[in-house]
Every structure is written in C-alpha cells, then in structure tokens.
PDB file of C-alpha atoms in Angstrom:
ATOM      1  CA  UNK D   1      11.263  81.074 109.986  1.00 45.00           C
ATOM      2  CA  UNK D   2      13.143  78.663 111.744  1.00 43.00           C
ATOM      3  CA  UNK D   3      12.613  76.019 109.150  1.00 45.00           C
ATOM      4  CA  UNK D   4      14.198  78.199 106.524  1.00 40.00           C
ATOM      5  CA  UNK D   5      16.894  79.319 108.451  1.00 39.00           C
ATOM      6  CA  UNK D   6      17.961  75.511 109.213  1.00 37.00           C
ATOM      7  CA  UNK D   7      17.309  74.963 105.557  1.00 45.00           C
ATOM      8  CA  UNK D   8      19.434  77.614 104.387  1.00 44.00           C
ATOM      9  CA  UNK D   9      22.347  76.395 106.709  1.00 38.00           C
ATOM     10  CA  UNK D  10      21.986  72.702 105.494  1.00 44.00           C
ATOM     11  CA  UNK D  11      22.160  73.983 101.743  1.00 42.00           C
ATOM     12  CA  UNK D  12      25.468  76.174 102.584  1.00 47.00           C
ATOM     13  CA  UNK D  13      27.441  73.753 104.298  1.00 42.00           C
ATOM     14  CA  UNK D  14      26.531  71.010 101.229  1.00 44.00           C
ATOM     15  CA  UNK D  15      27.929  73.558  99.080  1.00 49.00           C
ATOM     16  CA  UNK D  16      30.849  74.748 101.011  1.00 52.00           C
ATOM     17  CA  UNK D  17      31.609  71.477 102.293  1.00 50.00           C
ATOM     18  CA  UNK D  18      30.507  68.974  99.665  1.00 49.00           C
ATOM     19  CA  UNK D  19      33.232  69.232  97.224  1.00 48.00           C
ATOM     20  CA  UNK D  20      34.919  66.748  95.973  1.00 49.00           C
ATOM     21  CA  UNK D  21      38.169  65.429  96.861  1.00 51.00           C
ATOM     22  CA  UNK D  22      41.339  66.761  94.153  1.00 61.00           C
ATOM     23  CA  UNK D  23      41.353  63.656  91.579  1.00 71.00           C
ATOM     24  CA  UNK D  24      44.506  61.183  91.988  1.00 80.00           C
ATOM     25  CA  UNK D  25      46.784  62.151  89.048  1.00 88.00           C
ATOM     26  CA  UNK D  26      48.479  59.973  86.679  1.00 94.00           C
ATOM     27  CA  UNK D  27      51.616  58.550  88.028  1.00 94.00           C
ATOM     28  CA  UNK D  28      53.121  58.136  84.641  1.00 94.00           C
ATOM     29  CA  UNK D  29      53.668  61.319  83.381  1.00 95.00           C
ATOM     30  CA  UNK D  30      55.190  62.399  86.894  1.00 96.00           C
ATOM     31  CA  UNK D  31      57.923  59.630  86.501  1.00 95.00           C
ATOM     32  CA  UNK D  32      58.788  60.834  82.259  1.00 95.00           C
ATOM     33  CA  UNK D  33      58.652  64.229  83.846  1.00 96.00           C
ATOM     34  CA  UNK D  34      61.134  62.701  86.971  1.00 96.00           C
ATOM     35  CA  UNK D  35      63.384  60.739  84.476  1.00 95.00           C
ATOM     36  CA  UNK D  36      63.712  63.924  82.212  1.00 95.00           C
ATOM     37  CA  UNK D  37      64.344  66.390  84.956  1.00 96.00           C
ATOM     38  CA  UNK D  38      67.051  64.023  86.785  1.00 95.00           C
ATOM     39  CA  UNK D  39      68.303  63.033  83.816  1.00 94.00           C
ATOM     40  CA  UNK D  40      69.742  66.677  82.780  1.00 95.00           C
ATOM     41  CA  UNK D  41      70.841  67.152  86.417  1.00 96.00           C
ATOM     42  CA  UNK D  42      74.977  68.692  86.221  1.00 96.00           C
ATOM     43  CA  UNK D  43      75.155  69.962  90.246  1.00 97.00           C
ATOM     44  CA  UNK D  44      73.135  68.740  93.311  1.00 97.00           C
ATOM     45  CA  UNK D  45      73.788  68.905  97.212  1.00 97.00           C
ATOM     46  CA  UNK D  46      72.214  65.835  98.650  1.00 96.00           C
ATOM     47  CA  UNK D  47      71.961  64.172 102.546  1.00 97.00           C
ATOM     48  CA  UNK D  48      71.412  60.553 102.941  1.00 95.00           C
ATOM     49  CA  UNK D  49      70.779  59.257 106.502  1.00 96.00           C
ATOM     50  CA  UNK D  50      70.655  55.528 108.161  1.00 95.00           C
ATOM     51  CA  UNK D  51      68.754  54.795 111.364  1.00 95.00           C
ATOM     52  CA  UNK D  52      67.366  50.978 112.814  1.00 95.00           C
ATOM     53  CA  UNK D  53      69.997  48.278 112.422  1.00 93.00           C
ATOM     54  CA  UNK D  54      73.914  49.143 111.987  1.00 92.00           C
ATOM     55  CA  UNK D  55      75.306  48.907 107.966  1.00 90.00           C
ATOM     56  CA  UNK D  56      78.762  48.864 108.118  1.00 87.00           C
ATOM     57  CA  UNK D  57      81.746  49.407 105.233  1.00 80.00           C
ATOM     58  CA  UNK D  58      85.256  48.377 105.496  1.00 77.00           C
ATOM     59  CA  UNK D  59      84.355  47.866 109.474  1.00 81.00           C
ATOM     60  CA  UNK D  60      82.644  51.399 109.730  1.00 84.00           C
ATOM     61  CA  UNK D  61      78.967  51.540 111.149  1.00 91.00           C
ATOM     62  CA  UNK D  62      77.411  54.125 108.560  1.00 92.00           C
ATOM     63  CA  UNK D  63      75.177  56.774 110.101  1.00 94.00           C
ATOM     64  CA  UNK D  64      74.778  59.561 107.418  1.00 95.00           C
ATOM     65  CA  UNK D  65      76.484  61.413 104.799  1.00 94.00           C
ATOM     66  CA  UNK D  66      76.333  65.021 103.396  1.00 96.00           C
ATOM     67  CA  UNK D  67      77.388  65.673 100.576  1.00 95.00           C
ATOM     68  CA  UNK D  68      77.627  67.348  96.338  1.00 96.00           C
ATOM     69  CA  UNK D  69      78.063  65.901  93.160  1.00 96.00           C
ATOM     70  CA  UNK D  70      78.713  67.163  89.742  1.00 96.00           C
ATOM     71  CA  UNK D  71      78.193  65.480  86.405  1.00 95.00           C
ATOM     72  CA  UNK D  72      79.236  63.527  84.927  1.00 92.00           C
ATOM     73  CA  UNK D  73      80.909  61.492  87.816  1.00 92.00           C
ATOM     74  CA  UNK D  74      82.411  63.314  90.562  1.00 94.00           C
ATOM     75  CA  UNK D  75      80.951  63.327  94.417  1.00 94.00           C
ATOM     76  CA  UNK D  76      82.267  65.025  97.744  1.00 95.00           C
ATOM     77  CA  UNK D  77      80.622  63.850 101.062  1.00 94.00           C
ATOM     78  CA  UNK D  78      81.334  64.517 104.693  1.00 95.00           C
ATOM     79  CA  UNK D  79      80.413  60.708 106.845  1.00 93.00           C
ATOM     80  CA  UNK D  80      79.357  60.360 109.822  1.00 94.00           C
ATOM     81  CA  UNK D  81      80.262  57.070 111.042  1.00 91.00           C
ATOM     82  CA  UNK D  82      80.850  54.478 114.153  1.00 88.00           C
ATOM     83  CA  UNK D  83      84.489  52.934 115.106  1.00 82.00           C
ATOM     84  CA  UNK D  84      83.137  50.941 117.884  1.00 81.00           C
ATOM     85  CA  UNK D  85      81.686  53.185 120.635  1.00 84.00           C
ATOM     86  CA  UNK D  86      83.460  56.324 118.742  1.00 86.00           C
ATOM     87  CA  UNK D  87      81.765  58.516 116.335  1.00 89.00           C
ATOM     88  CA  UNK D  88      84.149  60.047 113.511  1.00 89.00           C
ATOM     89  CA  UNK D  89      83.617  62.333 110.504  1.00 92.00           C
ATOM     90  CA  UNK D  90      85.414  61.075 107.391  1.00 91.00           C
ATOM     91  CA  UNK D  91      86.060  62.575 104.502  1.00 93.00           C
ATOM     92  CA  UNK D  92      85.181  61.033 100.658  1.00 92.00           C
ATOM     93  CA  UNK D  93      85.740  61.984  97.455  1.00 94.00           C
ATOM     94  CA  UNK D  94      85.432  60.147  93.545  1.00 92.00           C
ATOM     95  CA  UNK D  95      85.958  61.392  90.626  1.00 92.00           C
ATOM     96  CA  UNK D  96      85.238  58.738  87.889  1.00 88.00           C
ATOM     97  CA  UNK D  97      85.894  55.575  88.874  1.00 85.00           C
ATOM     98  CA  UNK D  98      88.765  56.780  91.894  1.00 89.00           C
ATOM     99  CA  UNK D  99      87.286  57.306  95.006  1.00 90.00           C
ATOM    100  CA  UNK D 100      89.218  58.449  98.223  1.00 92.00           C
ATOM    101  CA  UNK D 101      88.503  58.247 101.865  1.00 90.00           C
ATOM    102  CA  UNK D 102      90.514  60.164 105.162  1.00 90.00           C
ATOM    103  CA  UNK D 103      91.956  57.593 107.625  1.00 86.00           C
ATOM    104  CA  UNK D 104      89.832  57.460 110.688  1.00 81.00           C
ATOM    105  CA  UNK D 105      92.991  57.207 112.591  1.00 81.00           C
ATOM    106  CA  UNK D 106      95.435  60.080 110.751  1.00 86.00           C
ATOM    107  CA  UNK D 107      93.035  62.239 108.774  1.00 85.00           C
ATOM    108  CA  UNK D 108      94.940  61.283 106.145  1.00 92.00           C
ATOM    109  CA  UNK D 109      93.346  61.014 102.435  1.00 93.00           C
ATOM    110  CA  UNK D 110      93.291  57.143 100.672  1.00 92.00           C
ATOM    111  CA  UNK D 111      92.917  55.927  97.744  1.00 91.00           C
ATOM    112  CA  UNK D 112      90.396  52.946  97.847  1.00 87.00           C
ATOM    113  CA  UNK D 113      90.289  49.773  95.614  1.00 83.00           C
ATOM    114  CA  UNK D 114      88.092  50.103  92.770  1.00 77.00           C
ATOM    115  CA  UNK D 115      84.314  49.019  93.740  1.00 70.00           C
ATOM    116  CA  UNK D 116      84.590  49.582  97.403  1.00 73.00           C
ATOM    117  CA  UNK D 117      84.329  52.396  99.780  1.00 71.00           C
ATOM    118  CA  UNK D 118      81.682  54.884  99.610  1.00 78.00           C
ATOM    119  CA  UNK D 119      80.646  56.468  96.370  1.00 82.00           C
ATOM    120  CA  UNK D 120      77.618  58.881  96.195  1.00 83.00           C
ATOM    121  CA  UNK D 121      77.972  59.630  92.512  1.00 88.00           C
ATOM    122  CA  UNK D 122      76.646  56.085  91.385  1.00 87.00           C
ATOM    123  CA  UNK D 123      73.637  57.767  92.787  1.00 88.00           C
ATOM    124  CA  UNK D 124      73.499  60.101  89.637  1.00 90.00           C
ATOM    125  CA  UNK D 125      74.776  57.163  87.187  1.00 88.00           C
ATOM    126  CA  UNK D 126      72.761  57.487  84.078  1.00 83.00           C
ATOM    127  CA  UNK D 127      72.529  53.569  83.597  1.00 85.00           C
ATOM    128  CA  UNK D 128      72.276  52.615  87.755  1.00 85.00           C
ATOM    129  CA  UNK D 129      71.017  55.978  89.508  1.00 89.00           C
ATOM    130  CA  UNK D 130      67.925  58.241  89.252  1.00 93.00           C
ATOM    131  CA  UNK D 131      66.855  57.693  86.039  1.00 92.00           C
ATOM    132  CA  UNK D 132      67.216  54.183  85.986  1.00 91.00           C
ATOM    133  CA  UNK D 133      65.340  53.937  88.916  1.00 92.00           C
ATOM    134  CA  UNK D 134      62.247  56.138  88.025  1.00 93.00           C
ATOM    135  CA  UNK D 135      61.943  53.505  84.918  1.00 92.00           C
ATOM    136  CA  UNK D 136      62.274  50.394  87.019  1.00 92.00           C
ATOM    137  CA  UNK D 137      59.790  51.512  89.654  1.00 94.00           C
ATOM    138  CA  UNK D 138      56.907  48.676  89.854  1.00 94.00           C
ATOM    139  CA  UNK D 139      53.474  49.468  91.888  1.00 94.00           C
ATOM    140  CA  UNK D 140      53.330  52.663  91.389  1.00 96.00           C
ATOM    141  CA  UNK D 141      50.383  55.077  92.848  1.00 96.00           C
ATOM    142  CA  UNK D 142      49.840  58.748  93.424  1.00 96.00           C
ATOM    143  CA  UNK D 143      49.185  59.256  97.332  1.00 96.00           C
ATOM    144  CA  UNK D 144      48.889  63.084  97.147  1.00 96.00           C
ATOM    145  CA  UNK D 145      50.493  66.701  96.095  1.00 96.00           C
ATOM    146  CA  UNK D 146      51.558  68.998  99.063  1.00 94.00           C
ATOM    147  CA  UNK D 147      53.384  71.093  99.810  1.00 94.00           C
ATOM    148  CA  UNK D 148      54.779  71.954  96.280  1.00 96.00           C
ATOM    149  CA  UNK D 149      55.553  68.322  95.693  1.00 97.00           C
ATOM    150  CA  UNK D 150      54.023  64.916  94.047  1.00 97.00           C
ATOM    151  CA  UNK D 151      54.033  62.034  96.849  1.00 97.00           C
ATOM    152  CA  UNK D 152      54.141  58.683  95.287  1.00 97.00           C
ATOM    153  CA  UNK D 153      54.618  54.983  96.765  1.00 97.00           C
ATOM    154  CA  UNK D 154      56.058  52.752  94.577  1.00 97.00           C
ATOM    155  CA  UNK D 155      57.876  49.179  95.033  1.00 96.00           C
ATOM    156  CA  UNK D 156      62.089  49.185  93.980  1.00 93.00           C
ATOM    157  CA  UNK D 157      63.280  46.104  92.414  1.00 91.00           C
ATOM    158  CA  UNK D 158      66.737  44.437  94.057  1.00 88.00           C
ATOM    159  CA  UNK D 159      68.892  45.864  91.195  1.00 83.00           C
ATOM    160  CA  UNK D 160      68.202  49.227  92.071  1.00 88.00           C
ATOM    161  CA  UNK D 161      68.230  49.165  95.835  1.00 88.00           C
ATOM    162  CA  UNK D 162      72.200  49.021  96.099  1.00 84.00           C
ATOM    163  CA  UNK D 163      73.068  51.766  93.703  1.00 83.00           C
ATOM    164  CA  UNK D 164      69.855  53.448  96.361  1.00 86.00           C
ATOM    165  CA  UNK D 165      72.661  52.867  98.951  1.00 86.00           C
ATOM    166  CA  UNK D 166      75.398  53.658  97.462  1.00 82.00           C
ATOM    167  CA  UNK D 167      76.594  50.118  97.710  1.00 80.00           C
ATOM    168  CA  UNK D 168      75.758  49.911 101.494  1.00 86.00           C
ATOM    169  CA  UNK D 169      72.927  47.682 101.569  1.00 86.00           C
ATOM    170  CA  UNK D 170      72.279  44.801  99.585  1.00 84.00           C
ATOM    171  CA  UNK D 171      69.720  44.174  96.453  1.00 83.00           C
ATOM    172  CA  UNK D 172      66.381  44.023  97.798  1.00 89.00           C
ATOM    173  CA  UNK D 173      62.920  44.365  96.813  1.00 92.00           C
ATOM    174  CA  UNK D 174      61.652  47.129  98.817  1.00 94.00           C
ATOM    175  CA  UNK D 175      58.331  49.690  98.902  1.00 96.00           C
ATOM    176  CA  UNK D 176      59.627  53.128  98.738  1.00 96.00           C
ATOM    177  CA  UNK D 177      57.827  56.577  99.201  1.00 98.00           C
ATOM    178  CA  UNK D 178      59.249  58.964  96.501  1.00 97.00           C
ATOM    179  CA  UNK D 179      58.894  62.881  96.506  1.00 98.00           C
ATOM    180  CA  UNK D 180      58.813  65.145  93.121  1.00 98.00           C
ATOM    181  CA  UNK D 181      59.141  68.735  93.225  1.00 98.00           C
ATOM    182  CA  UNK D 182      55.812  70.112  91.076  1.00 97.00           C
ATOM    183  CA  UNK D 183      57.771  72.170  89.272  1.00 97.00           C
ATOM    184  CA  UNK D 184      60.794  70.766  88.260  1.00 97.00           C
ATOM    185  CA  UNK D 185      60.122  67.062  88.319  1.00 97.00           C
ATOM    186  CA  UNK D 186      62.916  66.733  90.066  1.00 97.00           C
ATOM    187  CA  UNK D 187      64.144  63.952  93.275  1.00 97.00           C
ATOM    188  CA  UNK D 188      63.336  65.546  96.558  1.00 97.00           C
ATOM    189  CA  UNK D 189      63.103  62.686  98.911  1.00 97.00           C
ATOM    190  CA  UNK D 190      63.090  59.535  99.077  1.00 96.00           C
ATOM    191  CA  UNK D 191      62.385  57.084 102.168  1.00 97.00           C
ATOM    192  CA  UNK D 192      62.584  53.116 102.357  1.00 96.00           C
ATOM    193  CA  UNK D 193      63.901  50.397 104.370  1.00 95.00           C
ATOM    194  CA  UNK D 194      66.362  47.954 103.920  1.00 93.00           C
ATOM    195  CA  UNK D 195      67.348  44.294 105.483  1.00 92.00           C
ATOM    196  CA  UNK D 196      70.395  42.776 106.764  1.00 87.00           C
ATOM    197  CA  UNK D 197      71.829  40.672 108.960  1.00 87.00           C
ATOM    198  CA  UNK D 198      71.271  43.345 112.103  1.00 89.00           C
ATOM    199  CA  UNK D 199      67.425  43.620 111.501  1.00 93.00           C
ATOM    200  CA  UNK D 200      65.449  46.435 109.322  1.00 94.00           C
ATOM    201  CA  UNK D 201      67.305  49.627 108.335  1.00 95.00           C
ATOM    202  CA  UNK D 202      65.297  53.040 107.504  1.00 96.00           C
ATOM    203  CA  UNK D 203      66.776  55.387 104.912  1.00 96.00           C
ATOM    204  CA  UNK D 204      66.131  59.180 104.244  1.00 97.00           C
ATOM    205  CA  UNK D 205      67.711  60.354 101.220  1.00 96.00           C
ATOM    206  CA  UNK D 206      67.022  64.337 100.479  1.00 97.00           C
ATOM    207  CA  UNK D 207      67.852  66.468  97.129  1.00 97.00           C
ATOM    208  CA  UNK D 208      68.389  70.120  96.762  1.00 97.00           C
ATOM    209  CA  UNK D 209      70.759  72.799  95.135  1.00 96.00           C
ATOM    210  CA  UNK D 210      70.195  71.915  91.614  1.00 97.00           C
ATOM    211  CA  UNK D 211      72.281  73.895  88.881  1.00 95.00           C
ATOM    212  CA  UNK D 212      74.178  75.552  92.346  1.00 95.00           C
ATOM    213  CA  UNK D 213      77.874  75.785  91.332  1.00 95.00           C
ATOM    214  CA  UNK D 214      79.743  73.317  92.125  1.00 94.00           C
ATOM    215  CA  UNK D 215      83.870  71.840  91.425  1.00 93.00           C
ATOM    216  CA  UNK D 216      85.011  68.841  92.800  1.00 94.00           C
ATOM    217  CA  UNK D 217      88.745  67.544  92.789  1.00 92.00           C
ATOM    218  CA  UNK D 218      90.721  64.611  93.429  1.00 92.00           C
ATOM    219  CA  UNK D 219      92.395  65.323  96.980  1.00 92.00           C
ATOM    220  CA  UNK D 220      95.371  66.877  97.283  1.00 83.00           C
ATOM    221  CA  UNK D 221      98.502  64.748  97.767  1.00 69.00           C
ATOM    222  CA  UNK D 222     100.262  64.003 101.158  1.00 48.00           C
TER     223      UNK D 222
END
C-alpha cells in the first residue's frame, strides 16, 4: 500500500508540476505591433527620471520631468532640477519647433533658441521618437510577459539615444529593457543607462494616459 501511495504522489506532482515553461514569443511582431500602436499615438502623459551621475542643460543638473504631449508637436512638462545645492521646479513648454522655459530666478516664461532647452515632444517625433526607435532596435529578445505587458531587452543605436533623452545625453550605444502593454502595443517603460563625463547615468522613462484629452498652448505673455 505504501508503494502505491508513493507512486501515486510521484505521478501527480510530474503532472502538476512538470509542465513546461510558456514558449519565448517572437519579438518581431511585438515591435510592428509597438511601431503601429505608437505611431497613431495623438495624447500621452509621460514621466522621465535621471539618477547616478549629474546631466546638466544650460547649467541645470536634470533630475526628472513630468509631463503631456499632444500630436503632432506640442509638450508641457513640470522639471525638477539642481541650481547648485538648490532644487527648483521649472516650467517647459514647445509647440512646434518654439519651446519655452520659466526663469529659475523670476518664474518668468522664456523663449529658448531653437535646438536647445528641454523638449519632450521629439520624444513622439515620427522620424526621431518611438517609432523610429522600435525599427532601429538591434539585439532584440523576448525576456517574459507579466503583468499585462511584453518585457524585451534590446540594444539602442547612438542616433536614437539623444532623441531617448530628449537631447540630454549624448548618442550612445546602449542595452535597453523595453516594456509593451499586451494589449495595445503600446510604450510603457523603458529603462537604460547613459555615459558622460560624471560617470554612468540610469534612466526611467514611463507612458500612460493614451487618447486622455489633452490642449497645450504657447505660454501666455508677460
């Protein structure tokens, strides 16, 4: 009896725990499904966040920004930066190819040169943001689905890393882990690191609110 009961234990646990392991899924179609979802995108909220070595813009140490956007070229963002030993929230705003930034030391609103400053909607650029990115990816694997979402590691060439950014960091080769949502193929997360002068920078970047309403102006005047 006590032979069969063994043997009747052994053959349940092979069959409850002998399964086999979910099968790795094809990274392509998650990236056509990525490029086609990101590429349609008109509204997103999106928070972007910088920890290791300091990056720094016009002489401010960038720590994270919060922020919308809404297609086809207009972003809002709250920053949280570093003056020194001070921390300080700024303001920025583009719309096309203005962007706008509130004085650390007034509060007061700014019109930027062309090319400089901070400007989240290059992150939604149809020839240097998402979708460009998805099709550049190199190395790609499937790592697992949880969660509600596809993880996938991947390697970013230098073009792409900048636009990544925002313009904050320079082109760089870097491995990235990337996050789709299972359902809409859509940019969750993103996290890589980045090299500069001060040493090895990490960067979070998180997407949500897609389709939410969203209107974005140029600031007003004075």
């Amino acid at each position: 009896m006590r032979r069969l009961l063994l043997s009747a234990l052994a053959l349940t646990a092979a069959s409850c725990g002998g399964s086999a392991a979910p099968a790795a899924l094809d990274p392509g179609p998650l990236l056509a499904g990525g490029v086609s979802a990101m590429g349609a995108v008109q509204t997103a909220r999106f928070e972007m966040t910088r920890s290791g070595a300091p990056v720094t813009f016009d002489g401010l140490e960038f720590e994270s920004a919060v922020g919308r956007y809404a297609a086809p070229a207009s972003a809002e963002a709250v920053l949280l930066v570093r003056v020194g030993d001070i921390a300080a929230e700024l303001g920025t705003i583009s719309v096309g190819e203005r962007t706008w930034l509130t004085n650390p030391a007034t509060g007061r609103w700014e019109e930027l040169l062309p090319g400089t400053g901070f400007n989240p909607a290059v992150l939604f650029d149809p020839s240097l943001g998402w979708v460009a990115l998805l099709g550049d990816l190199g190395d790609v694997s499937f790592v697992a689905t949880e969660g509600g979402r596809h993880h996938l590691a991947a390697t970013v060439p230098a073009a792409r890393v900048e636009a990544l950014t925002a313009g904050l960091a320079a082109g760089q080769s870097v491995p990235m882990d990337l996050w789709l949502d299972t359902a809409t193929g859509h940019i969750v997360r993103l996290e890589f690191s980045t090299v500069g002068e001060a040493g090895s920078s990490d960067w979070v970047i998180t997407l949500s609110g897609f389709g939410e309403s969203v209107q974005i102006e140029p600031p007003a005047a004075g």
